[in-house]
GROMACS .gro file of C-alpha atoms in nm:
model
  231
    1MET     CA    1   0.851   0.652  -2.288
    2ARG     CA    2   0.945   0.300  -2.395
    3ILE     CA    3   0.923   0.017  -2.144
    4PRO     CA    4   0.939  -0.365  -2.165
    5ALA     CA    5   0.608  -0.525  -2.259
    6HIS     CA    6   0.593  -0.720  -1.932
    7SER     CA    7   0.612  -0.392  -1.737
    8VAL     CA    8   0.315  -0.224  -1.906
    9CYS     CA    9   0.070  -0.329  -1.637
   10THR     CA   10   0.292  -0.190  -1.362
   11ALA     CA   11   0.346   0.134  -1.553
   12ILE     CA   12  -0.025   0.193  -1.612
   13ARG     CA   13  -0.109   0.105  -1.251
   14ASP     CA   14   0.160   0.340  -1.120
   15ASP     CA   15   0.026   0.619  -1.341
   16ILE     CA   16  -0.329   0.558  -1.217
   17VAL     CA   17  -0.210   0.571  -0.856
   18ALA     CA   18  -0.015   0.891  -0.930
   19GLY     CA   19  -0.320   1.051  -1.091
   20VAL     CA   20  -0.173   1.068  -1.443
   21HIS     CA   21  -0.481   0.880  -1.562
   22GLU     CA   22  -0.773   1.047  -1.384
   23ARG     CA   23  -1.066   0.872  -1.220
   24GLY     CA   24  -1.328   0.796  -1.482
   25GLY     CA   25  -1.094   0.879  -1.770
   26ARG     CA   26  -1.086   0.664  -2.081
   27LEU     CA   27  -0.793   0.430  -2.136
   28THR     CA   28  -0.757   0.389  -2.510
   29GLU     CA   29  -0.533   0.105  -2.622
   30GLU     CA   30  -0.384   0.304  -2.909
   31VAL     CA   31  -0.301   0.603  -2.689
   32LEU     CA   32  -0.154   0.385  -2.414
   33ALA     CA   33   0.052   0.184  -2.660
   34ARG     CA   34   0.198   0.506  -2.798
   35ARG     CA   35   0.263   0.646  -2.450
   36TYR     CA   36   0.452   0.340  -2.327
   37GLY     CA   37   0.620   0.251  -2.655
   38VAL     CA   38   0.466  -0.096  -2.696
   39SER     CA   39   0.214  -0.270  -2.920
   40ARG     CA   40  -0.153  -0.284  -2.829
   41VAL     CA   41  -0.132  -0.652  -2.727
   42PRO     CA   42   0.047  -0.600  -2.390
   43VAL     CA   43  -0.173  -0.296  -2.328
   44ARG     CA   44  -0.486  -0.506  -2.378
   45GLU     CA   45  -0.352  -0.773  -2.143
   46ALA     CA   46  -0.257  -0.509  -1.885
   47LEU     CA   47  -0.606  -0.357  -1.892
   48ARG     CA   48  -0.760  -0.699  -1.829
   49THR     CA   49  -0.533  -0.748  -1.527
   50LEU     CA   50  -0.604  -0.400  -1.394
   51GLU     CA   51  -0.977  -0.459  -1.432
   52ALA     CA   52  -0.946  -0.775  -1.224
   53GLU     CA   53  -0.758  -0.572  -0.962
   54GLY     CA   54  -1.027  -0.302  -0.952
   55PHE     CA   55  -0.831  -0.016  -1.108
   56VAL     CA   56  -1.011  -0.029  -1.443
   57VAL     CA   57  -1.373  -0.083  -1.548
   58THR     CA   58  -1.518  -0.151  -1.893
   59ARG     CA   59  -1.811   0.071  -1.982
   60ARG     CA   60  -2.057   0.030  -2.263
   61HIS     CA   61  -1.983   0.267  -2.552
   62ALA     CA   62  -1.669   0.394  -2.373
   63GLY     CA   63  -1.446   0.090  -2.333
   64ALA     CA   64  -1.182   0.074  -2.063
   65CYS     CA   65  -1.190   0.357  -1.808
   66VAL     CA   66  -1.021   0.430  -1.479
   67ALA     CA   67  -1.245   0.306  -1.198
   68GLU     CA   68  -1.426   0.547  -0.967
   69PRO     CA   69  -1.450   0.374  -0.630
   70THR     CA   70  -1.700   0.506  -0.376
   71GLU     CA   71  -1.609   0.645  -0.036
   72GLN     CA   72  -1.746   0.330   0.126
   73GLU     CA   73  -1.525   0.112  -0.094
   74ALA     CA   74  -1.227   0.323   0.005
   75ALA     CA   75  -1.313   0.292   0.375
   76ASP     CA   76  -1.345  -0.085   0.331
   77LEU     CA   77  -0.984  -0.098   0.208
   78LEU     CA   78  -0.854   0.045   0.534
   79GLU     CA   79  -1.059  -0.208   0.727
   80MET     CA   80  -0.925  -0.490   0.510
   81ARG     CA   81  -0.571  -0.372   0.576
   82MET     CA   82  -0.643  -0.374   0.950
   83LEU     CA   83  -0.723  -0.745   0.917
   84LEU     CA   84  -0.463  -0.857   0.663
   85GLU     CA   85  -0.146  -0.678   0.775
   86PRO     CA   86  -0.154  -0.829   1.127
   87LEU     CA   87  -0.223  -1.169   0.969
   88GLY     CA   88   0.073  -1.117   0.738
   89ALA     CA   89   0.303  -1.029   1.027
   90SER     CA   90   0.192  -1.340   1.214
   91ARG     CA   91   0.265  -1.557   0.911
   92ALA     CA   92   0.599  -1.385   0.860
   93ALA     CA   93   0.697  -1.475   1.217
   94GLN     CA   94   0.643  -1.840   1.126
   95ARG     CA   95   0.792  -1.845   0.777
   96ARG     CA   96   1.050  -1.566   0.740
   97THR     CA   97   1.399  -1.646   0.623
   98GLU     CA   98   1.726  -1.498   0.744
   99ALA     CA   99   1.741  -1.302   0.420
  100HIS     CA  100   1.404  -1.141   0.501
  101LEU     CA  101   1.523  -1.052   0.850
  102LYS     CA  102   1.843  -0.899   0.717
  103VAL     CA  103   1.650  -0.670   0.482
  104LEU     CA  104   1.390  -0.580   0.746
  105ARG     CA  105   1.654  -0.495   1.008
  106GLY     CA  106   1.849  -0.291   0.755
  107LEU     CA  107   1.539  -0.093   0.663
  108VAL     CA  108   1.459  -0.027   1.029
  109ARG     CA  109   1.812   0.099   1.093
  110LEU     CA  110   1.799   0.324   0.788
  111GLY     CA  111   1.449   0.450   0.872
  112GLN     CA  112   1.546   0.528   1.229
  113GLU     CA  113   1.855   0.712   1.109
  114ARG     CA  114   1.658   0.921   0.861
  115ALA     CA  115   1.389   0.991   1.122
  116ARG     CA  116   1.645   1.113   1.380
  117GLN     CA  117   1.803   1.338   1.120
  118GLY     CA  118   1.464   1.488   1.037
  119ASN     CA  119   1.504   1.376   0.676
  120SER     CA  120   1.153   1.270   0.579
  121ASP     CA  121   1.209   1.259   0.203
  122ASP     CA  122   1.298   0.889   0.199
  123LEU     CA  123   1.075   0.768   0.483
  124ARG     CA  124   0.766   0.699   0.273
  125SER     CA  125   0.953   0.483   0.023
  126LEU     CA  126   1.142   0.307   0.303
  127SER     CA  127   0.814   0.229   0.478
  128GLY     CA  128   0.670   0.090   0.155
  129TRP     CA  129   0.979  -0.126   0.108
  130PHE     CA  130   0.952  -0.246   0.469
  131HIS     CA  131   0.590  -0.356   0.434
  132GLU     CA  132   0.656  -0.513   0.093
  133THR     CA  133   0.937  -0.722   0.245
  134LEU     CA  134   0.720  -0.816   0.542
  135ALA     CA  135   0.450  -0.932   0.299
  136GLN     CA  136   0.701  -1.140   0.105
  137ALA     CA  137   0.817  -1.298   0.432
  138THR     CA  138   0.470  -1.453   0.475
  139GLY     CA  139   0.570  -1.723   0.228
  140SER     CA  140   0.222  -1.696   0.077
  141PRO     CA  141   0.199  -1.562  -0.280
  142ALA     CA  142  -0.177  -1.508  -0.239
  143LEU     CA  143  -0.136  -1.307   0.082
  144THR     CA  144   0.160  -1.113  -0.058
  145SER     CA  145  -0.043  -1.024  -0.369
  146ALA     CA  146  -0.345  -0.917  -0.162
  147LEU     CA  147  -0.133  -0.694   0.062
  148THR     CA  148   0.046  -0.541  -0.236
  149GLN     CA  149  -0.282  -0.461  -0.411
  150LEU     CA  150  -0.419  -0.307  -0.093
  151ARG     CA  151  -0.119  -0.078  -0.063
  152HIS     CA  152  -0.154   0.032  -0.427
  153LYS     CA  153  -0.525   0.102  -0.392
  154ILE     CA  154  -0.491   0.287  -0.062
  155ALA     CA  155  -0.214   0.503  -0.210
  156TRP     CA  156  -0.446   0.577  -0.503
  157MET     CA  157  -0.752   0.667  -0.297
  158TYR     CA  158  -0.590   0.837   0.001
  159ALA     CA  159  -0.339   1.110   0.072
  160ALA     CA  160  -0.141   0.998   0.376
  161GLU     CA  161  -0.005   1.243   0.632
  162GLY     CA  162   0.343   1.172   0.760
  163PRO     CA  163   0.364   1.034   1.115
  164ALA     CA  164   0.355   1.295   1.392
  165ASP     CA  165   0.664   1.134   1.545
  166PRO     CA  166   0.875   0.962   1.278
  167VAL     CA  167   1.121   0.830   1.538
  168GLU     CA  168   0.840   0.655   1.728
  169TYR     CA  169   0.693   0.533   1.399
  170TRP     CA  170   1.018   0.360   1.307
  171ALA     CA  171   1.058   0.228   1.660
  172GLU     CA  172   0.726   0.051   1.601
  173HIS     CA  173   0.871  -0.106   1.286
  174GLY     CA  174   1.158  -0.229   1.501
  175VAL     CA  175   0.917  -0.389   1.750
  176ILE     CA  176   0.744  -0.572   1.465
  177VAL     CA  177   1.075  -0.707   1.335
  178ASP     CA  178   1.179  -0.821   1.685
  179ALA     CA  179   0.857  -1.021   1.716
  180VAL     CA  180   0.901  -1.170   1.369
  181ALA     CA  181   1.263  -1.261   1.443
  182ARG     CA  182   1.160  -1.441   1.764
  183GLY     CA  183   0.893  -1.636   1.578
  184ASP     CA  184   0.628  -1.489   1.808
  185GLY     CA  185   0.324  -1.483   1.580
  186ASP     CA  186   0.081  -1.354   1.844
  187ARG     CA  187   0.309  -1.063   1.937
  188ALA     CA  188   0.375  -0.982   1.571
  189ARG     CA  189   0.001  -0.977   1.503
  190SER     CA  190  -0.086  -0.751   1.797
  191VAL     CA  191   0.186  -0.491   1.749
  192THR     CA  192   0.121  -0.475   1.374
  193ALA     CA  193  -0.250  -0.421   1.441
  194LEU     CA  194  -0.173  -0.117   1.658
  195HIS     CA  195   0.083   0.015   1.410
  196THR     CA  196  -0.161  -0.021   1.119
  197GLU     CA  197  -0.439   0.150   1.312
  198ARG     CA  198  -0.218   0.447   1.390
  199ALA     CA  199  -0.102   0.472   1.029
  200SER     CA  200  -0.461   0.456   0.899
  201ALA     CA  201  -0.560   0.750   1.117
  202GLY     CA  202  -0.353   0.984   0.899
  203HIS     CA  203  -0.529   0.899   0.571
  204ARG     CA  204  -0.756   1.147   0.393
  205LEU     CA  205  -0.967   1.061   0.091
  206ARG     CA  206  -0.844   1.227  -0.226
  207PHE     CA  207  -1.192   1.236  -0.378
  208ALA     CA  208  -1.416   1.303  -0.076
  209SER     CA  209  -1.736   1.493  -0.148
  210GLY     CA  210  -1.671   1.710   0.155
  211ALA     CA  211  -1.407   1.765   0.421
  212GLY     CA  212  -1.640   1.653   0.697
  213ARG     CA  213  -1.703   1.320   0.529
  214ALA     CA  214  -1.330   1.270   0.471
  215ASP     CA  215  -1.259   1.330   0.838
  216ARG     CA  216  -1.530   1.086   0.943
  217VAL     CA  217  -1.386   0.815   0.723
  218ARG     CA  218  -1.039   0.885   0.855
  219ASN     CA  219  -1.137   0.907   1.221
  220SER     CA  220  -1.352   0.595   1.207
  221GLN     CA  221  -1.028   0.400   1.176
  222HIS     CA  222  -0.865   0.564   1.477
  223ALA     CA  223  -0.910   0.437   1.830
  224VAL     CA  224  -0.951   0.706   2.096
  225ASN     CA  225  -0.694   0.563   2.334
  226MET     CA  226  -0.423   0.334   2.199
  227PRO     CA  227  -0.144   0.201   2.422
  228SER     CA  228   0.222   0.199   2.332
  229ILE     CA  229   0.344  -0.109   2.147
  230ARG     CA  230   0.703  -0.090   2.268
  231HIS     CA  231   0.650  -0.325   2.560
   0.00000   0.00000   0.00000
């Protein structure tokens, strides 16, 4: 594999999230440089960035290794998302451009079409694209970066079940976009909070010490009785 030097960080991060580089495994500059077809300099820079992001740790006598977050740290990420995604939607309602709205509406239409057809293959990537665009619409590089890192880390630490009702799931995306389009920050915040809570309920830790613990972490994010967000 040969990739541009500026893409090394993204490539290593993607491989960590995908499990190519296992939790706790060593990340040797020479091996990584050979794998990605670059010199050791961009690899070294990438490892520093990934350490700052929490994907990599430096250990005495071992060097750079893939981080091994605890179950509590993983649970904290879902709680952070519950706070930041509604904030992001509220900011997007105030700062979005017409270009953002065009992309968001197009993604909702495509997601709803795929959901009605029962074609779930593309829904996960479409949802990721939707939330990435919504984050960009905040007009805040710091908030966009924080939301993007959260999504990467949650995808790394959790296996996410698909929504029980994909059509309803994409209808919720449509409600969020309607609120953002109207500039209604309070509405965008509230409907995104409910949507995020529902989505979090389907997450299971990939590295849980036991199924019971994984279920407790998952269910702790899930309200017992959540109203519809359509109205």
